[in-house]
Structures are given as structure tokens and as C-alpha cells.
PDB file of C-alpha atoms in Angstrom:
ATOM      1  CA  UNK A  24      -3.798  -3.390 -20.760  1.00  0.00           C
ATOM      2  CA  UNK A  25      -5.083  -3.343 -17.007  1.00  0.00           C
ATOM      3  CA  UNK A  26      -5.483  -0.765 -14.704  1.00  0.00           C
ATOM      4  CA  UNK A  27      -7.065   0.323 -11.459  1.00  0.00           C
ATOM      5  CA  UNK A  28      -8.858   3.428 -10.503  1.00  0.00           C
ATOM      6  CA  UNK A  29      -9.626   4.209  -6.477  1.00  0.00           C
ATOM      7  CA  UNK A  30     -11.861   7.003  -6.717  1.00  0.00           C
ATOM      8  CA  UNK A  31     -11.600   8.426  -3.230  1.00  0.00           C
ATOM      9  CA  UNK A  32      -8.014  10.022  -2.334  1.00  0.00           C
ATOM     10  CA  UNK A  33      -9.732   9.765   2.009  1.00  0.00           C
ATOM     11  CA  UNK A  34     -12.179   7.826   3.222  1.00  0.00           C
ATOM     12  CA  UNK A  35     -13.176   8.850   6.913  1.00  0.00           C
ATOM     13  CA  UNK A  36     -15.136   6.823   9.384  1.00  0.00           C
ATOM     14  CA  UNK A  37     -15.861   6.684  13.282  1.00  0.00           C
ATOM     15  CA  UNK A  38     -14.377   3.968  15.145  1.00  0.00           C
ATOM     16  CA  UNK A  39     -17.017   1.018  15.446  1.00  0.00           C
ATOM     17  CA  UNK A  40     -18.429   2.078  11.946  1.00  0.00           C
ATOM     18  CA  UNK A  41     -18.348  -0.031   8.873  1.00  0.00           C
ATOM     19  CA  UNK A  42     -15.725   1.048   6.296  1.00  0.00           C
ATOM     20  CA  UNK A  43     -15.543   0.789   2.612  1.00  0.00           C
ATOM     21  CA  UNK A  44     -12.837   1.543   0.697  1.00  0.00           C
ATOM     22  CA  UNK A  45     -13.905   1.679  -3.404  1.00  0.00           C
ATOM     23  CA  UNK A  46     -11.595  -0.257  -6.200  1.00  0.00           C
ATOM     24  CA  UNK A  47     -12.561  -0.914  -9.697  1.00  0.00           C
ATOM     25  CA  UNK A  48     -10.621  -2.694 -12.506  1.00  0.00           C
ATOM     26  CA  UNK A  49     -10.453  -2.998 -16.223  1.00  0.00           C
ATOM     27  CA  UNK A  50      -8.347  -6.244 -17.432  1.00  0.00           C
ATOM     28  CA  UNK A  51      -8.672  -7.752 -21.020  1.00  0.00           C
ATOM     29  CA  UNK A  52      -9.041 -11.562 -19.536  1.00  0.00           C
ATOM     30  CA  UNK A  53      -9.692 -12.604 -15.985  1.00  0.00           C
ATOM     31  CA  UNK A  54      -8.686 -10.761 -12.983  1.00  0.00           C
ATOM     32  CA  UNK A  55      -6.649 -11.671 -10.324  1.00  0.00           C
ATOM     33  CA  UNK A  56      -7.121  -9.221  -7.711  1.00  0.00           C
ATOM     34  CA  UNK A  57      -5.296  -7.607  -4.555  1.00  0.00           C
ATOM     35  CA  UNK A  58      -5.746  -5.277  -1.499  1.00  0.00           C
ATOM     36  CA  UNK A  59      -2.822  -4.424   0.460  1.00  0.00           C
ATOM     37  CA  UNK A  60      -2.249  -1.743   3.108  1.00  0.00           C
ATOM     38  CA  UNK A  61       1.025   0.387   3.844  1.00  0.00           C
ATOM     39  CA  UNK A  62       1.599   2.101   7.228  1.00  0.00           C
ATOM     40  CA  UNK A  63       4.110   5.779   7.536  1.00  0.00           C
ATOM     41  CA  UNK A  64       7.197   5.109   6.338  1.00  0.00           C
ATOM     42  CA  UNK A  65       6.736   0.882   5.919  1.00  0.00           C
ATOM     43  CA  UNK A  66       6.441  -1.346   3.096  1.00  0.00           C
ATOM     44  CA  UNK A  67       3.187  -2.956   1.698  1.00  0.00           C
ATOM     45  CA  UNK A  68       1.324  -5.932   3.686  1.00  0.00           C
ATOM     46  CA  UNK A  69      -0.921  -8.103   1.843  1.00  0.00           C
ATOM     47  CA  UNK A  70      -4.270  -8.190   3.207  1.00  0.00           C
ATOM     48  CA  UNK A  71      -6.514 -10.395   0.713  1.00  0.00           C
ATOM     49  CA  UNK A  72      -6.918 -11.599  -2.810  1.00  0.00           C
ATOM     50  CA  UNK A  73      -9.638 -12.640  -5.422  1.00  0.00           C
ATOM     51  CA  UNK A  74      -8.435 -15.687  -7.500  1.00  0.00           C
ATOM     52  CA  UNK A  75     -11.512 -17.734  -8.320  1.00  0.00           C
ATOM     53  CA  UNK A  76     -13.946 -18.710  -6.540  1.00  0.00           C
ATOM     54  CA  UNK A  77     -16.551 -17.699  -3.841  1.00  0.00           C
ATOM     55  CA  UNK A  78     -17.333 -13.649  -4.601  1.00  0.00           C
ATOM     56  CA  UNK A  79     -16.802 -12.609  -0.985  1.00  0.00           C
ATOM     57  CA  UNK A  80     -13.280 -13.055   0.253  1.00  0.00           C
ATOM     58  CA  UNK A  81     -11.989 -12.625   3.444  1.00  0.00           C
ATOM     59  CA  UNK A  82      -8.382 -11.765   5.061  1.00  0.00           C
ATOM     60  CA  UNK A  83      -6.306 -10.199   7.861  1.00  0.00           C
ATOM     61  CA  UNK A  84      -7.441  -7.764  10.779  1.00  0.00           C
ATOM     62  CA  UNK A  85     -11.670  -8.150  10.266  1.00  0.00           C
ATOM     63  CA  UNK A  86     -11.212  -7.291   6.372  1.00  0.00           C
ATOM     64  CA  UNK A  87     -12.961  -8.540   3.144  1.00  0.00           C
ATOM     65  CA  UNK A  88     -13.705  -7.587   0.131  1.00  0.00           C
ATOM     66  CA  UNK A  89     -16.260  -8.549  -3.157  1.00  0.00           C
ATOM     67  CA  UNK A  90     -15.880  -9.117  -6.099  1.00  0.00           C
ATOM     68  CA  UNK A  91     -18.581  -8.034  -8.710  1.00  0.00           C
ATOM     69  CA  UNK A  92     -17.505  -9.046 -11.871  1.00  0.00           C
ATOM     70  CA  UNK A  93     -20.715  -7.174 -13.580  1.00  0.00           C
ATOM     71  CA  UNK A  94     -19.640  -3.852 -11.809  1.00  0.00           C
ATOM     72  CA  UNK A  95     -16.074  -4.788 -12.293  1.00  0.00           C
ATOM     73  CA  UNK A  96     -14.787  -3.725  -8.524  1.00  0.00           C
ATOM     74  CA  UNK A  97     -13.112  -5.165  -5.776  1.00  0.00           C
ATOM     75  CA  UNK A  98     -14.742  -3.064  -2.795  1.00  0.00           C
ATOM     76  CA  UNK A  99     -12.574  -3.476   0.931  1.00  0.00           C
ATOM     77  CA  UNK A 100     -14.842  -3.409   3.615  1.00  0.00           C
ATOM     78  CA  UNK A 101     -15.098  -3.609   7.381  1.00  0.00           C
ATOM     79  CA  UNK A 102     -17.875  -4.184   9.681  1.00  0.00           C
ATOM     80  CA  UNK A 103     -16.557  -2.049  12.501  1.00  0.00           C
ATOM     81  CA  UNK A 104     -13.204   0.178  12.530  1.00  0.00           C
ATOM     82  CA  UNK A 105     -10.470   0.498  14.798  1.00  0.00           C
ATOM     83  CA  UNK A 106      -8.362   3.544  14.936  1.00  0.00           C
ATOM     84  CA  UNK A 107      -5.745   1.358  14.490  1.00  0.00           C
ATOM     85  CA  UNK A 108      -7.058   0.572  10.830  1.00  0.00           C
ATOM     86  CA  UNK A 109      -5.852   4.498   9.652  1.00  0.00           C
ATOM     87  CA  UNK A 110      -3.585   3.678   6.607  1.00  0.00           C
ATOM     88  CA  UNK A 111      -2.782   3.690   3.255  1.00  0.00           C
ATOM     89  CA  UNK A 112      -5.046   0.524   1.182  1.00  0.00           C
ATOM     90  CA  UNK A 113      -4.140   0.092  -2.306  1.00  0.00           C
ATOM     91  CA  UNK A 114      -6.215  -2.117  -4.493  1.00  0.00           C
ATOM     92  CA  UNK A 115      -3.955  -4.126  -7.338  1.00  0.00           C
ATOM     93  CA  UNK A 116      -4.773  -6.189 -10.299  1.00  0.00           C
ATOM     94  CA  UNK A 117      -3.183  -8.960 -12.283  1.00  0.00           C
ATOM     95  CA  UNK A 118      -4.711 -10.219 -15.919  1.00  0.00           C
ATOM     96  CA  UNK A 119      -4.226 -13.915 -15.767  1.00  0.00           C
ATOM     97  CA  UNK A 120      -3.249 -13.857 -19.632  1.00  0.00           C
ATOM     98  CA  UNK A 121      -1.539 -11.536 -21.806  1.00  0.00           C
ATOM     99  CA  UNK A 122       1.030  -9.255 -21.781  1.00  0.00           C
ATOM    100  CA  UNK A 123       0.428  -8.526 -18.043  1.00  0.00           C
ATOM    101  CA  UNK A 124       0.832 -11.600 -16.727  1.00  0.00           C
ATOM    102  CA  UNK A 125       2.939 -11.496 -14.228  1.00  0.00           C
ATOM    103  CA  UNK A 126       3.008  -7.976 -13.196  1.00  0.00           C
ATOM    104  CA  UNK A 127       0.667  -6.087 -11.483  1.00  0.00           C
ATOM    105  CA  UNK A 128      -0.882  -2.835 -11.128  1.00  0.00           C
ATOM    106  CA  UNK A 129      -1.963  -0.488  -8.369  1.00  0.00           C
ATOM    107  CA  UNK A 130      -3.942   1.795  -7.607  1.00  0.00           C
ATOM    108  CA  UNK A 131      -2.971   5.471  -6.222  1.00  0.00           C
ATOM    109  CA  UNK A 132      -4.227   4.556  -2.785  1.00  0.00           C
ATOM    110  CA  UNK A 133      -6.986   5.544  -0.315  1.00  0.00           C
ATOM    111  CA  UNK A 134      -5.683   7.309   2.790  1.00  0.00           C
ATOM    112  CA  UNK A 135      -8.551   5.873   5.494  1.00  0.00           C
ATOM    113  CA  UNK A 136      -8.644   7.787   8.907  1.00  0.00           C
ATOM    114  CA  UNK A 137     -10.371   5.969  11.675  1.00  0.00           C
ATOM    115  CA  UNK A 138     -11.982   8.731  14.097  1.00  0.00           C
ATOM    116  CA  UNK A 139     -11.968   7.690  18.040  1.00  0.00           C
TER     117      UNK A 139
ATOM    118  CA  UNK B   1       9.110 -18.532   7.177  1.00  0.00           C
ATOM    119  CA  UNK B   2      10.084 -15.985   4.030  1.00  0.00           C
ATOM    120  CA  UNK B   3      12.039 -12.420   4.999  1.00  0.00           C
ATOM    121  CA  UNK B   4      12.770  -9.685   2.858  1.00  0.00           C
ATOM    122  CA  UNK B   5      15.597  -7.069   3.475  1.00  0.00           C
ATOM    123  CA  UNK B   6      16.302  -4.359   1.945  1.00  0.00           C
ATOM    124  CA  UNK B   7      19.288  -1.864   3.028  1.00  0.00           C
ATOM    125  CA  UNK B   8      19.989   0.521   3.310  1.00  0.00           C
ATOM    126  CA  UNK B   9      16.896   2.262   5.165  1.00  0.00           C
ATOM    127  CA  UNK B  10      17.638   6.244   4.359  1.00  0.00           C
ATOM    128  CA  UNK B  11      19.975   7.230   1.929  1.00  0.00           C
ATOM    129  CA  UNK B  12      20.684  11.196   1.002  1.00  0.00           C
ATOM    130  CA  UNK B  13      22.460  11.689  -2.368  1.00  0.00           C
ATOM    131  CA  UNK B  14      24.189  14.895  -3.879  1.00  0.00           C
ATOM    132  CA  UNK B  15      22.910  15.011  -7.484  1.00  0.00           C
ATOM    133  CA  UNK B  16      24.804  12.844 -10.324  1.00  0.00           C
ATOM    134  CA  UNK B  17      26.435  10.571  -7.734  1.00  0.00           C
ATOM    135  CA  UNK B  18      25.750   6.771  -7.677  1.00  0.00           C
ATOM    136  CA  UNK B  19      23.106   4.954  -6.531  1.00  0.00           C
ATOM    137  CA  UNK B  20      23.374   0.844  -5.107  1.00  0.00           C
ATOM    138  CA  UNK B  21      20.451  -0.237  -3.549  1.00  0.00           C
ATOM    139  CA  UNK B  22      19.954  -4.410  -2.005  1.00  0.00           C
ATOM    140  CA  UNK B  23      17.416  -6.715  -1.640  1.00  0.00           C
ATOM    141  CA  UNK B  24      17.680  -9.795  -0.395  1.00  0.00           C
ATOM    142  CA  UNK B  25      15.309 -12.612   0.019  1.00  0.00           C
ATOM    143  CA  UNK B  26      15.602 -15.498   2.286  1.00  0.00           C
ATOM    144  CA  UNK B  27      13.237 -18.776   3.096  1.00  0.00           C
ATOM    145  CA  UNK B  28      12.401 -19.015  -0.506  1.00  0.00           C
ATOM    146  CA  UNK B  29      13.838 -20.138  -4.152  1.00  0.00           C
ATOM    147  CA  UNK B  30      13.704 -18.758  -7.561  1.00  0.00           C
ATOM    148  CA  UNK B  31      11.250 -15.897  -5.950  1.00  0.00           C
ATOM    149  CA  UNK B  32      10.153 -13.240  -8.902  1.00  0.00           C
ATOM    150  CA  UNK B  33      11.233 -10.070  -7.655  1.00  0.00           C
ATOM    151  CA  UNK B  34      10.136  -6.534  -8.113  1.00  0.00           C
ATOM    152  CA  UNK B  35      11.061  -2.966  -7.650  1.00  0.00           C
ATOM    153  CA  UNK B  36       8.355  -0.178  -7.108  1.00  0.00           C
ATOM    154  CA  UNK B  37       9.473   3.583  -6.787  1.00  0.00           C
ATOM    155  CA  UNK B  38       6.445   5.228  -4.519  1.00  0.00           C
ATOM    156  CA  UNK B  39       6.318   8.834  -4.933  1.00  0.00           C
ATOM    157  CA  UNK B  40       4.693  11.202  -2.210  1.00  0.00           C
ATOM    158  CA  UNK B  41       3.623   8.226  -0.431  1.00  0.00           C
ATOM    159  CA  UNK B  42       0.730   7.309  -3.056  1.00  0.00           C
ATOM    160  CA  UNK B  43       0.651   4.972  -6.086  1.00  0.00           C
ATOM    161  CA  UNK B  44       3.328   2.449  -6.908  1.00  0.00           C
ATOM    162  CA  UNK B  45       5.629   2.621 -10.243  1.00  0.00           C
ATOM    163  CA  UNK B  46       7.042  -0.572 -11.239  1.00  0.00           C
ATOM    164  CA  UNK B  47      10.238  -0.219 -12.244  1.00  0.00           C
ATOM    165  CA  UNK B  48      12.429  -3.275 -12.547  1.00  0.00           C
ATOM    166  CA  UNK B  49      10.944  -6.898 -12.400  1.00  0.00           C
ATOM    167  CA  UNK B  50      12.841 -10.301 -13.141  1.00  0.00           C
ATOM    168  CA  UNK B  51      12.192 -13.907 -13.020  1.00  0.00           C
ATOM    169  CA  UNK B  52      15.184 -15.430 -12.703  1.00  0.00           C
ATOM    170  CA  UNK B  53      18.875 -15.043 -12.159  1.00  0.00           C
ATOM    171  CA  UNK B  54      20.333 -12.075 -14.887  1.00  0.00           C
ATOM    172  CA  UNK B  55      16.931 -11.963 -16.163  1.00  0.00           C
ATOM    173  CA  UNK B  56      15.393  -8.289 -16.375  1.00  0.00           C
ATOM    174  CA  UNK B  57      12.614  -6.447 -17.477  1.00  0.00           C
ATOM    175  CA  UNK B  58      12.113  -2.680 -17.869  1.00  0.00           C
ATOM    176  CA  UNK B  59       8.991  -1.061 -17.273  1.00  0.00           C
ATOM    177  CA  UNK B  60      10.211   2.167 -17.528  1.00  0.00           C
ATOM    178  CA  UNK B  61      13.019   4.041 -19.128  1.00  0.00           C
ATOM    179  CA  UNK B  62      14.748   6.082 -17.158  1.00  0.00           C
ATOM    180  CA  UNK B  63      18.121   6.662 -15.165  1.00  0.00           C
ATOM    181  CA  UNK B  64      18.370   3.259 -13.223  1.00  0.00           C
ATOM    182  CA  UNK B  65      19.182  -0.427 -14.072  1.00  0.00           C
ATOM    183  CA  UNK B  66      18.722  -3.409 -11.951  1.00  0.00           C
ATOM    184  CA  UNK B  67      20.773  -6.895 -11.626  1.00  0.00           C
ATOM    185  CA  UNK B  68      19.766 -10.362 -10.079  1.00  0.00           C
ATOM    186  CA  UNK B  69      22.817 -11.307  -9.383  1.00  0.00           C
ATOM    187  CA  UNK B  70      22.061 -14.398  -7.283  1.00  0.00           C
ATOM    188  CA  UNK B  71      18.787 -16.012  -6.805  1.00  0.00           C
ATOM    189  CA  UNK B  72      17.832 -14.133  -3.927  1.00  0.00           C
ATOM    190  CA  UNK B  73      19.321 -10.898  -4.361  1.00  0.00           C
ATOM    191  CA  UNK B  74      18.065  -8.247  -6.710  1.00  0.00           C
ATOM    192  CA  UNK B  75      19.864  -4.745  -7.484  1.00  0.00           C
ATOM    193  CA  UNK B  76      18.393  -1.329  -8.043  1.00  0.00           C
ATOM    194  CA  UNK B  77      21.509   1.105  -9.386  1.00  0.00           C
ATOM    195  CA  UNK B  78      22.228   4.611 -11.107  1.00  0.00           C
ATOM    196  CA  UNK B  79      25.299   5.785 -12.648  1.00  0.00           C
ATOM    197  CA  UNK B  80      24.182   9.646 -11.579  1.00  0.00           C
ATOM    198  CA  UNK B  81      21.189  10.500  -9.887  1.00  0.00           C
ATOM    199  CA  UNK B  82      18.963  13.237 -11.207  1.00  0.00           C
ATOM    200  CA  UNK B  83      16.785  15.072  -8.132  1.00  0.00           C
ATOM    201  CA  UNK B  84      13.335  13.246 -10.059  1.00  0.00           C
ATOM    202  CA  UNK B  85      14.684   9.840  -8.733  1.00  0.00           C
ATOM    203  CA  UNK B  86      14.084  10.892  -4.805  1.00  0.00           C
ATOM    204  CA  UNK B  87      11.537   8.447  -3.280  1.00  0.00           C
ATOM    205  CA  UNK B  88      10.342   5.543  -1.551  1.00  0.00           C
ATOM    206  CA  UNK B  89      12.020   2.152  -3.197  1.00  0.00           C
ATOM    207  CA  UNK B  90      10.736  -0.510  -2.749  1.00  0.00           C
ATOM    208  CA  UNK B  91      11.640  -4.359  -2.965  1.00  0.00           C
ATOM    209  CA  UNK B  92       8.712  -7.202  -3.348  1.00  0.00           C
ATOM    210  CA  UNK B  93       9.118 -11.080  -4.263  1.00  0.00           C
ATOM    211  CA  UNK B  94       6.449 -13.322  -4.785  1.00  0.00           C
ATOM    212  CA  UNK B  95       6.758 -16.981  -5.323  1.00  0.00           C
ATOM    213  CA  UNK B  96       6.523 -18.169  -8.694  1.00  0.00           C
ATOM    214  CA  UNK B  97       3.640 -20.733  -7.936  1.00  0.00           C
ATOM    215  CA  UNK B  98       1.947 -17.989  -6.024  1.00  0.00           C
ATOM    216  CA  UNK B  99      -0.149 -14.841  -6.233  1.00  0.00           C
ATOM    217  CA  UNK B 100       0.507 -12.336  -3.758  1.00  0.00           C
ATOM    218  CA  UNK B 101       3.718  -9.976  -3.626  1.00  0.00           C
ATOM    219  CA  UNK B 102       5.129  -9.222  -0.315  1.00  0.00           C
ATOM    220  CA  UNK B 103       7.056  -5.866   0.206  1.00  0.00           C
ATOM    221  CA  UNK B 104      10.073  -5.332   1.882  1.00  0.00           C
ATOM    222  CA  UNK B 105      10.308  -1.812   4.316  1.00  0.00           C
ATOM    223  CA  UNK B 106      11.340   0.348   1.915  1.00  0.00           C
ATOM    224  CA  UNK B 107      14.662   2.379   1.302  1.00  0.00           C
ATOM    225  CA  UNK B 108      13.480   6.612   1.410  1.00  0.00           C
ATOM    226  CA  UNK B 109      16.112   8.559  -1.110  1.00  0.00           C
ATOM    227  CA  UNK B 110      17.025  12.148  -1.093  1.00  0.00           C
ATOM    228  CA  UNK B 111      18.821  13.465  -3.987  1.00  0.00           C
ATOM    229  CA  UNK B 112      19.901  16.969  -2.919  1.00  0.00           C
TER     230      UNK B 112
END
């Protein structure tokens, strides 16, 4: 089975701060690993993903994120926020084998507010 | 470049009337598809996935079913809708060869 826990429901920051937005992951295999981010009343955009590779990834809008296989989390971070980064970030993850290939699975989401 | 639709946007429902929802991809060929019921705008349920044409998988029982009747077009439906299946539907497709899903806006239904 796999499964994602993000254990903070809001994250709250001042604009120019760094963010971080916590995800960890339990997969039987491998991971493949997601972050996306969902504004009011839109679907999901993909932000960045983990497949192999060089630990620190990076993707759209400024963001990155680790991957710390000993720890087993996919942390999103920022080096300075924009108001315009308040959203909804769901981390996902993917076993490459098994029965859950294929499919993923998300997180409940982390509401991030961006304070001017 | 790859679009996703999905239609309609809103949709209010009495209570045991039918559901049809659409999704349609275009730019893209045999595309897995997905759909994800978001409840109280936080986690994602999957619901309905399929990897090709009349193939579908179940993740959940419940009071919908979903077709793939063409390549690019993937059907979320209910015979009578109960007030627990109000939310946020949503369509994603990812390409087979690929890793990422990407989402299409979303469809909100009321069941009243």
C-alpha cells in the first residue's frame, strides 16, 4: 500500500520569507513522487516531481522540493514568498511496482497563506 | 499542446436524479484518465481510472460508474444521486509514457 501524510492543515509565512510545506510517504518499492497546487474553485497544476535522480528537484514559480529517502519526505520549499503563492499544495505518491502502479495518492493538502 | 475539458462547470441536482458528467482530452493519444471526487476542498478520492478505451477500474464502491467511450473521452455517471455525492469532480489524464497527471477545472455538484 502507499500513502501520504501532510502534517500541517496551514502553513503561514510573510511575503519575502522562505516557505516549507511538509510531505512524507510510505511506499512498499520506490517512490515516484508529486507536488501539485490547486487555486479556489480550479483544478490541480503540476508543479514538480521526484523520479530518480539528483535529491533536490526543481519546478514552476521559484519551487523545489527534496527528497530524503532516509526520512522518507518530499518537503516543498521556497526561498522567498509571494502573496500570490496562497493556495492549496498537495503532495502525491506513486510506487513504481505493485499493485499501485499506476495510480496515485494524495495527500489532504496544506492551505499556505502568504502575508503582505 | 494537450487540453483538458470538462463540462459542465456547476451542476445542482434534486436528489435520485441522474448524473452525466464529460471529459474530454485533446493533443494527446491513448491518455490514462482519472476521476477524483474532492470533498470540502481538501484531499482527493480516486474514483474511476482506465487505461484504455471500455477499460475501467473501481476504486471505490459507491453510486457512480464511469465509461471511456472513445479514446479521449471519459464518463463519470449516476443512475440517482444520493446528497453524499455533492463535490468537486474532477478529470486528470496523464500520458502513458509519462509521470505527471494534469487536472482539468473541475465540475462543483450540488445534490439538493
Amino acid at each position: 500500500a502507499q500513502s501520504v501524510a501532510q502534517p500541517e492543515d496551514q502553513v503561514n509565512v510573510a511575503e519575502g520569507n522562505p516557505l516549507t510545506v511538509k510531505c512524507t510517504y510510505s511506499v512498499s518499492g520506490n517512490p515516484y513522487l508529486f507536488w501539485y497546487v490547486q487555486y479556489p474553485n480550479r483544478g490541480l497544476q503540476f508543479l514538480l516531481k521526484y523520479i530518480t535522480g539528483d535529491n533536490l528537484v526543481k519546478g514552476s514559480y521559484g519551487f523545489e522540493a527534496e527528497f530524503n529517502k532516509s526520512q522518507t519526505s518530499f518537503h516543498l520549499k521556497k526561498p522567498s514568498a509571494l502573496v500570490s503563492d496562497s493556495a492549496l499544495y498537495f503532495c502525491a505518491v506513486r510506487d513504481i511496482r505493485g499493485a499501485g502502479a499506476g495510480k496515485s495518492t494524495f495527500g489532504d493538502g496544506t492551505t499556505l497563506t502568504v502575508k503582505p | 499542446s494537450q487540453t483538458i475539458h470538462q463540462w459542465p462547470a456547476t451542476l445542482v441536482q434534486p436528489v435520485g436524479s441522474p448524473l452525466s458528467l464529460e471529459c474530454t482530452v485533446e493533443g494527446t493519444s491513448n491518455p490514462n484518465l482519472y476521476w477524483y471526487r474532492q470533498a470540502a476542498g481538501r484531499g482527493l478520492q480516486l474514483l474511476f481510472y482506465s487505461v484504455g478505451i471500455g477499460q475501467i477500474s473501481s476504486e471505490v464502491p459507491q453510486n457512480l460508474s464511469a465509461s471511456r467511450p472513445q479514446d479521449r473521452q471519459f464518463i463519470l455517471s449516476s443512475k440517482k444521486l444520493l446528497l453524499s455525492d455533492s463535490g468537486f469532480y474532477l478529470c486528470a489524464w496523464r500520458a502513458a509514457a509519462s509521470y505527471e497527471q494534469y487536472f482539468g477545472p473541475g465540475t462543483r455538484l450540488t445534490v439538493t
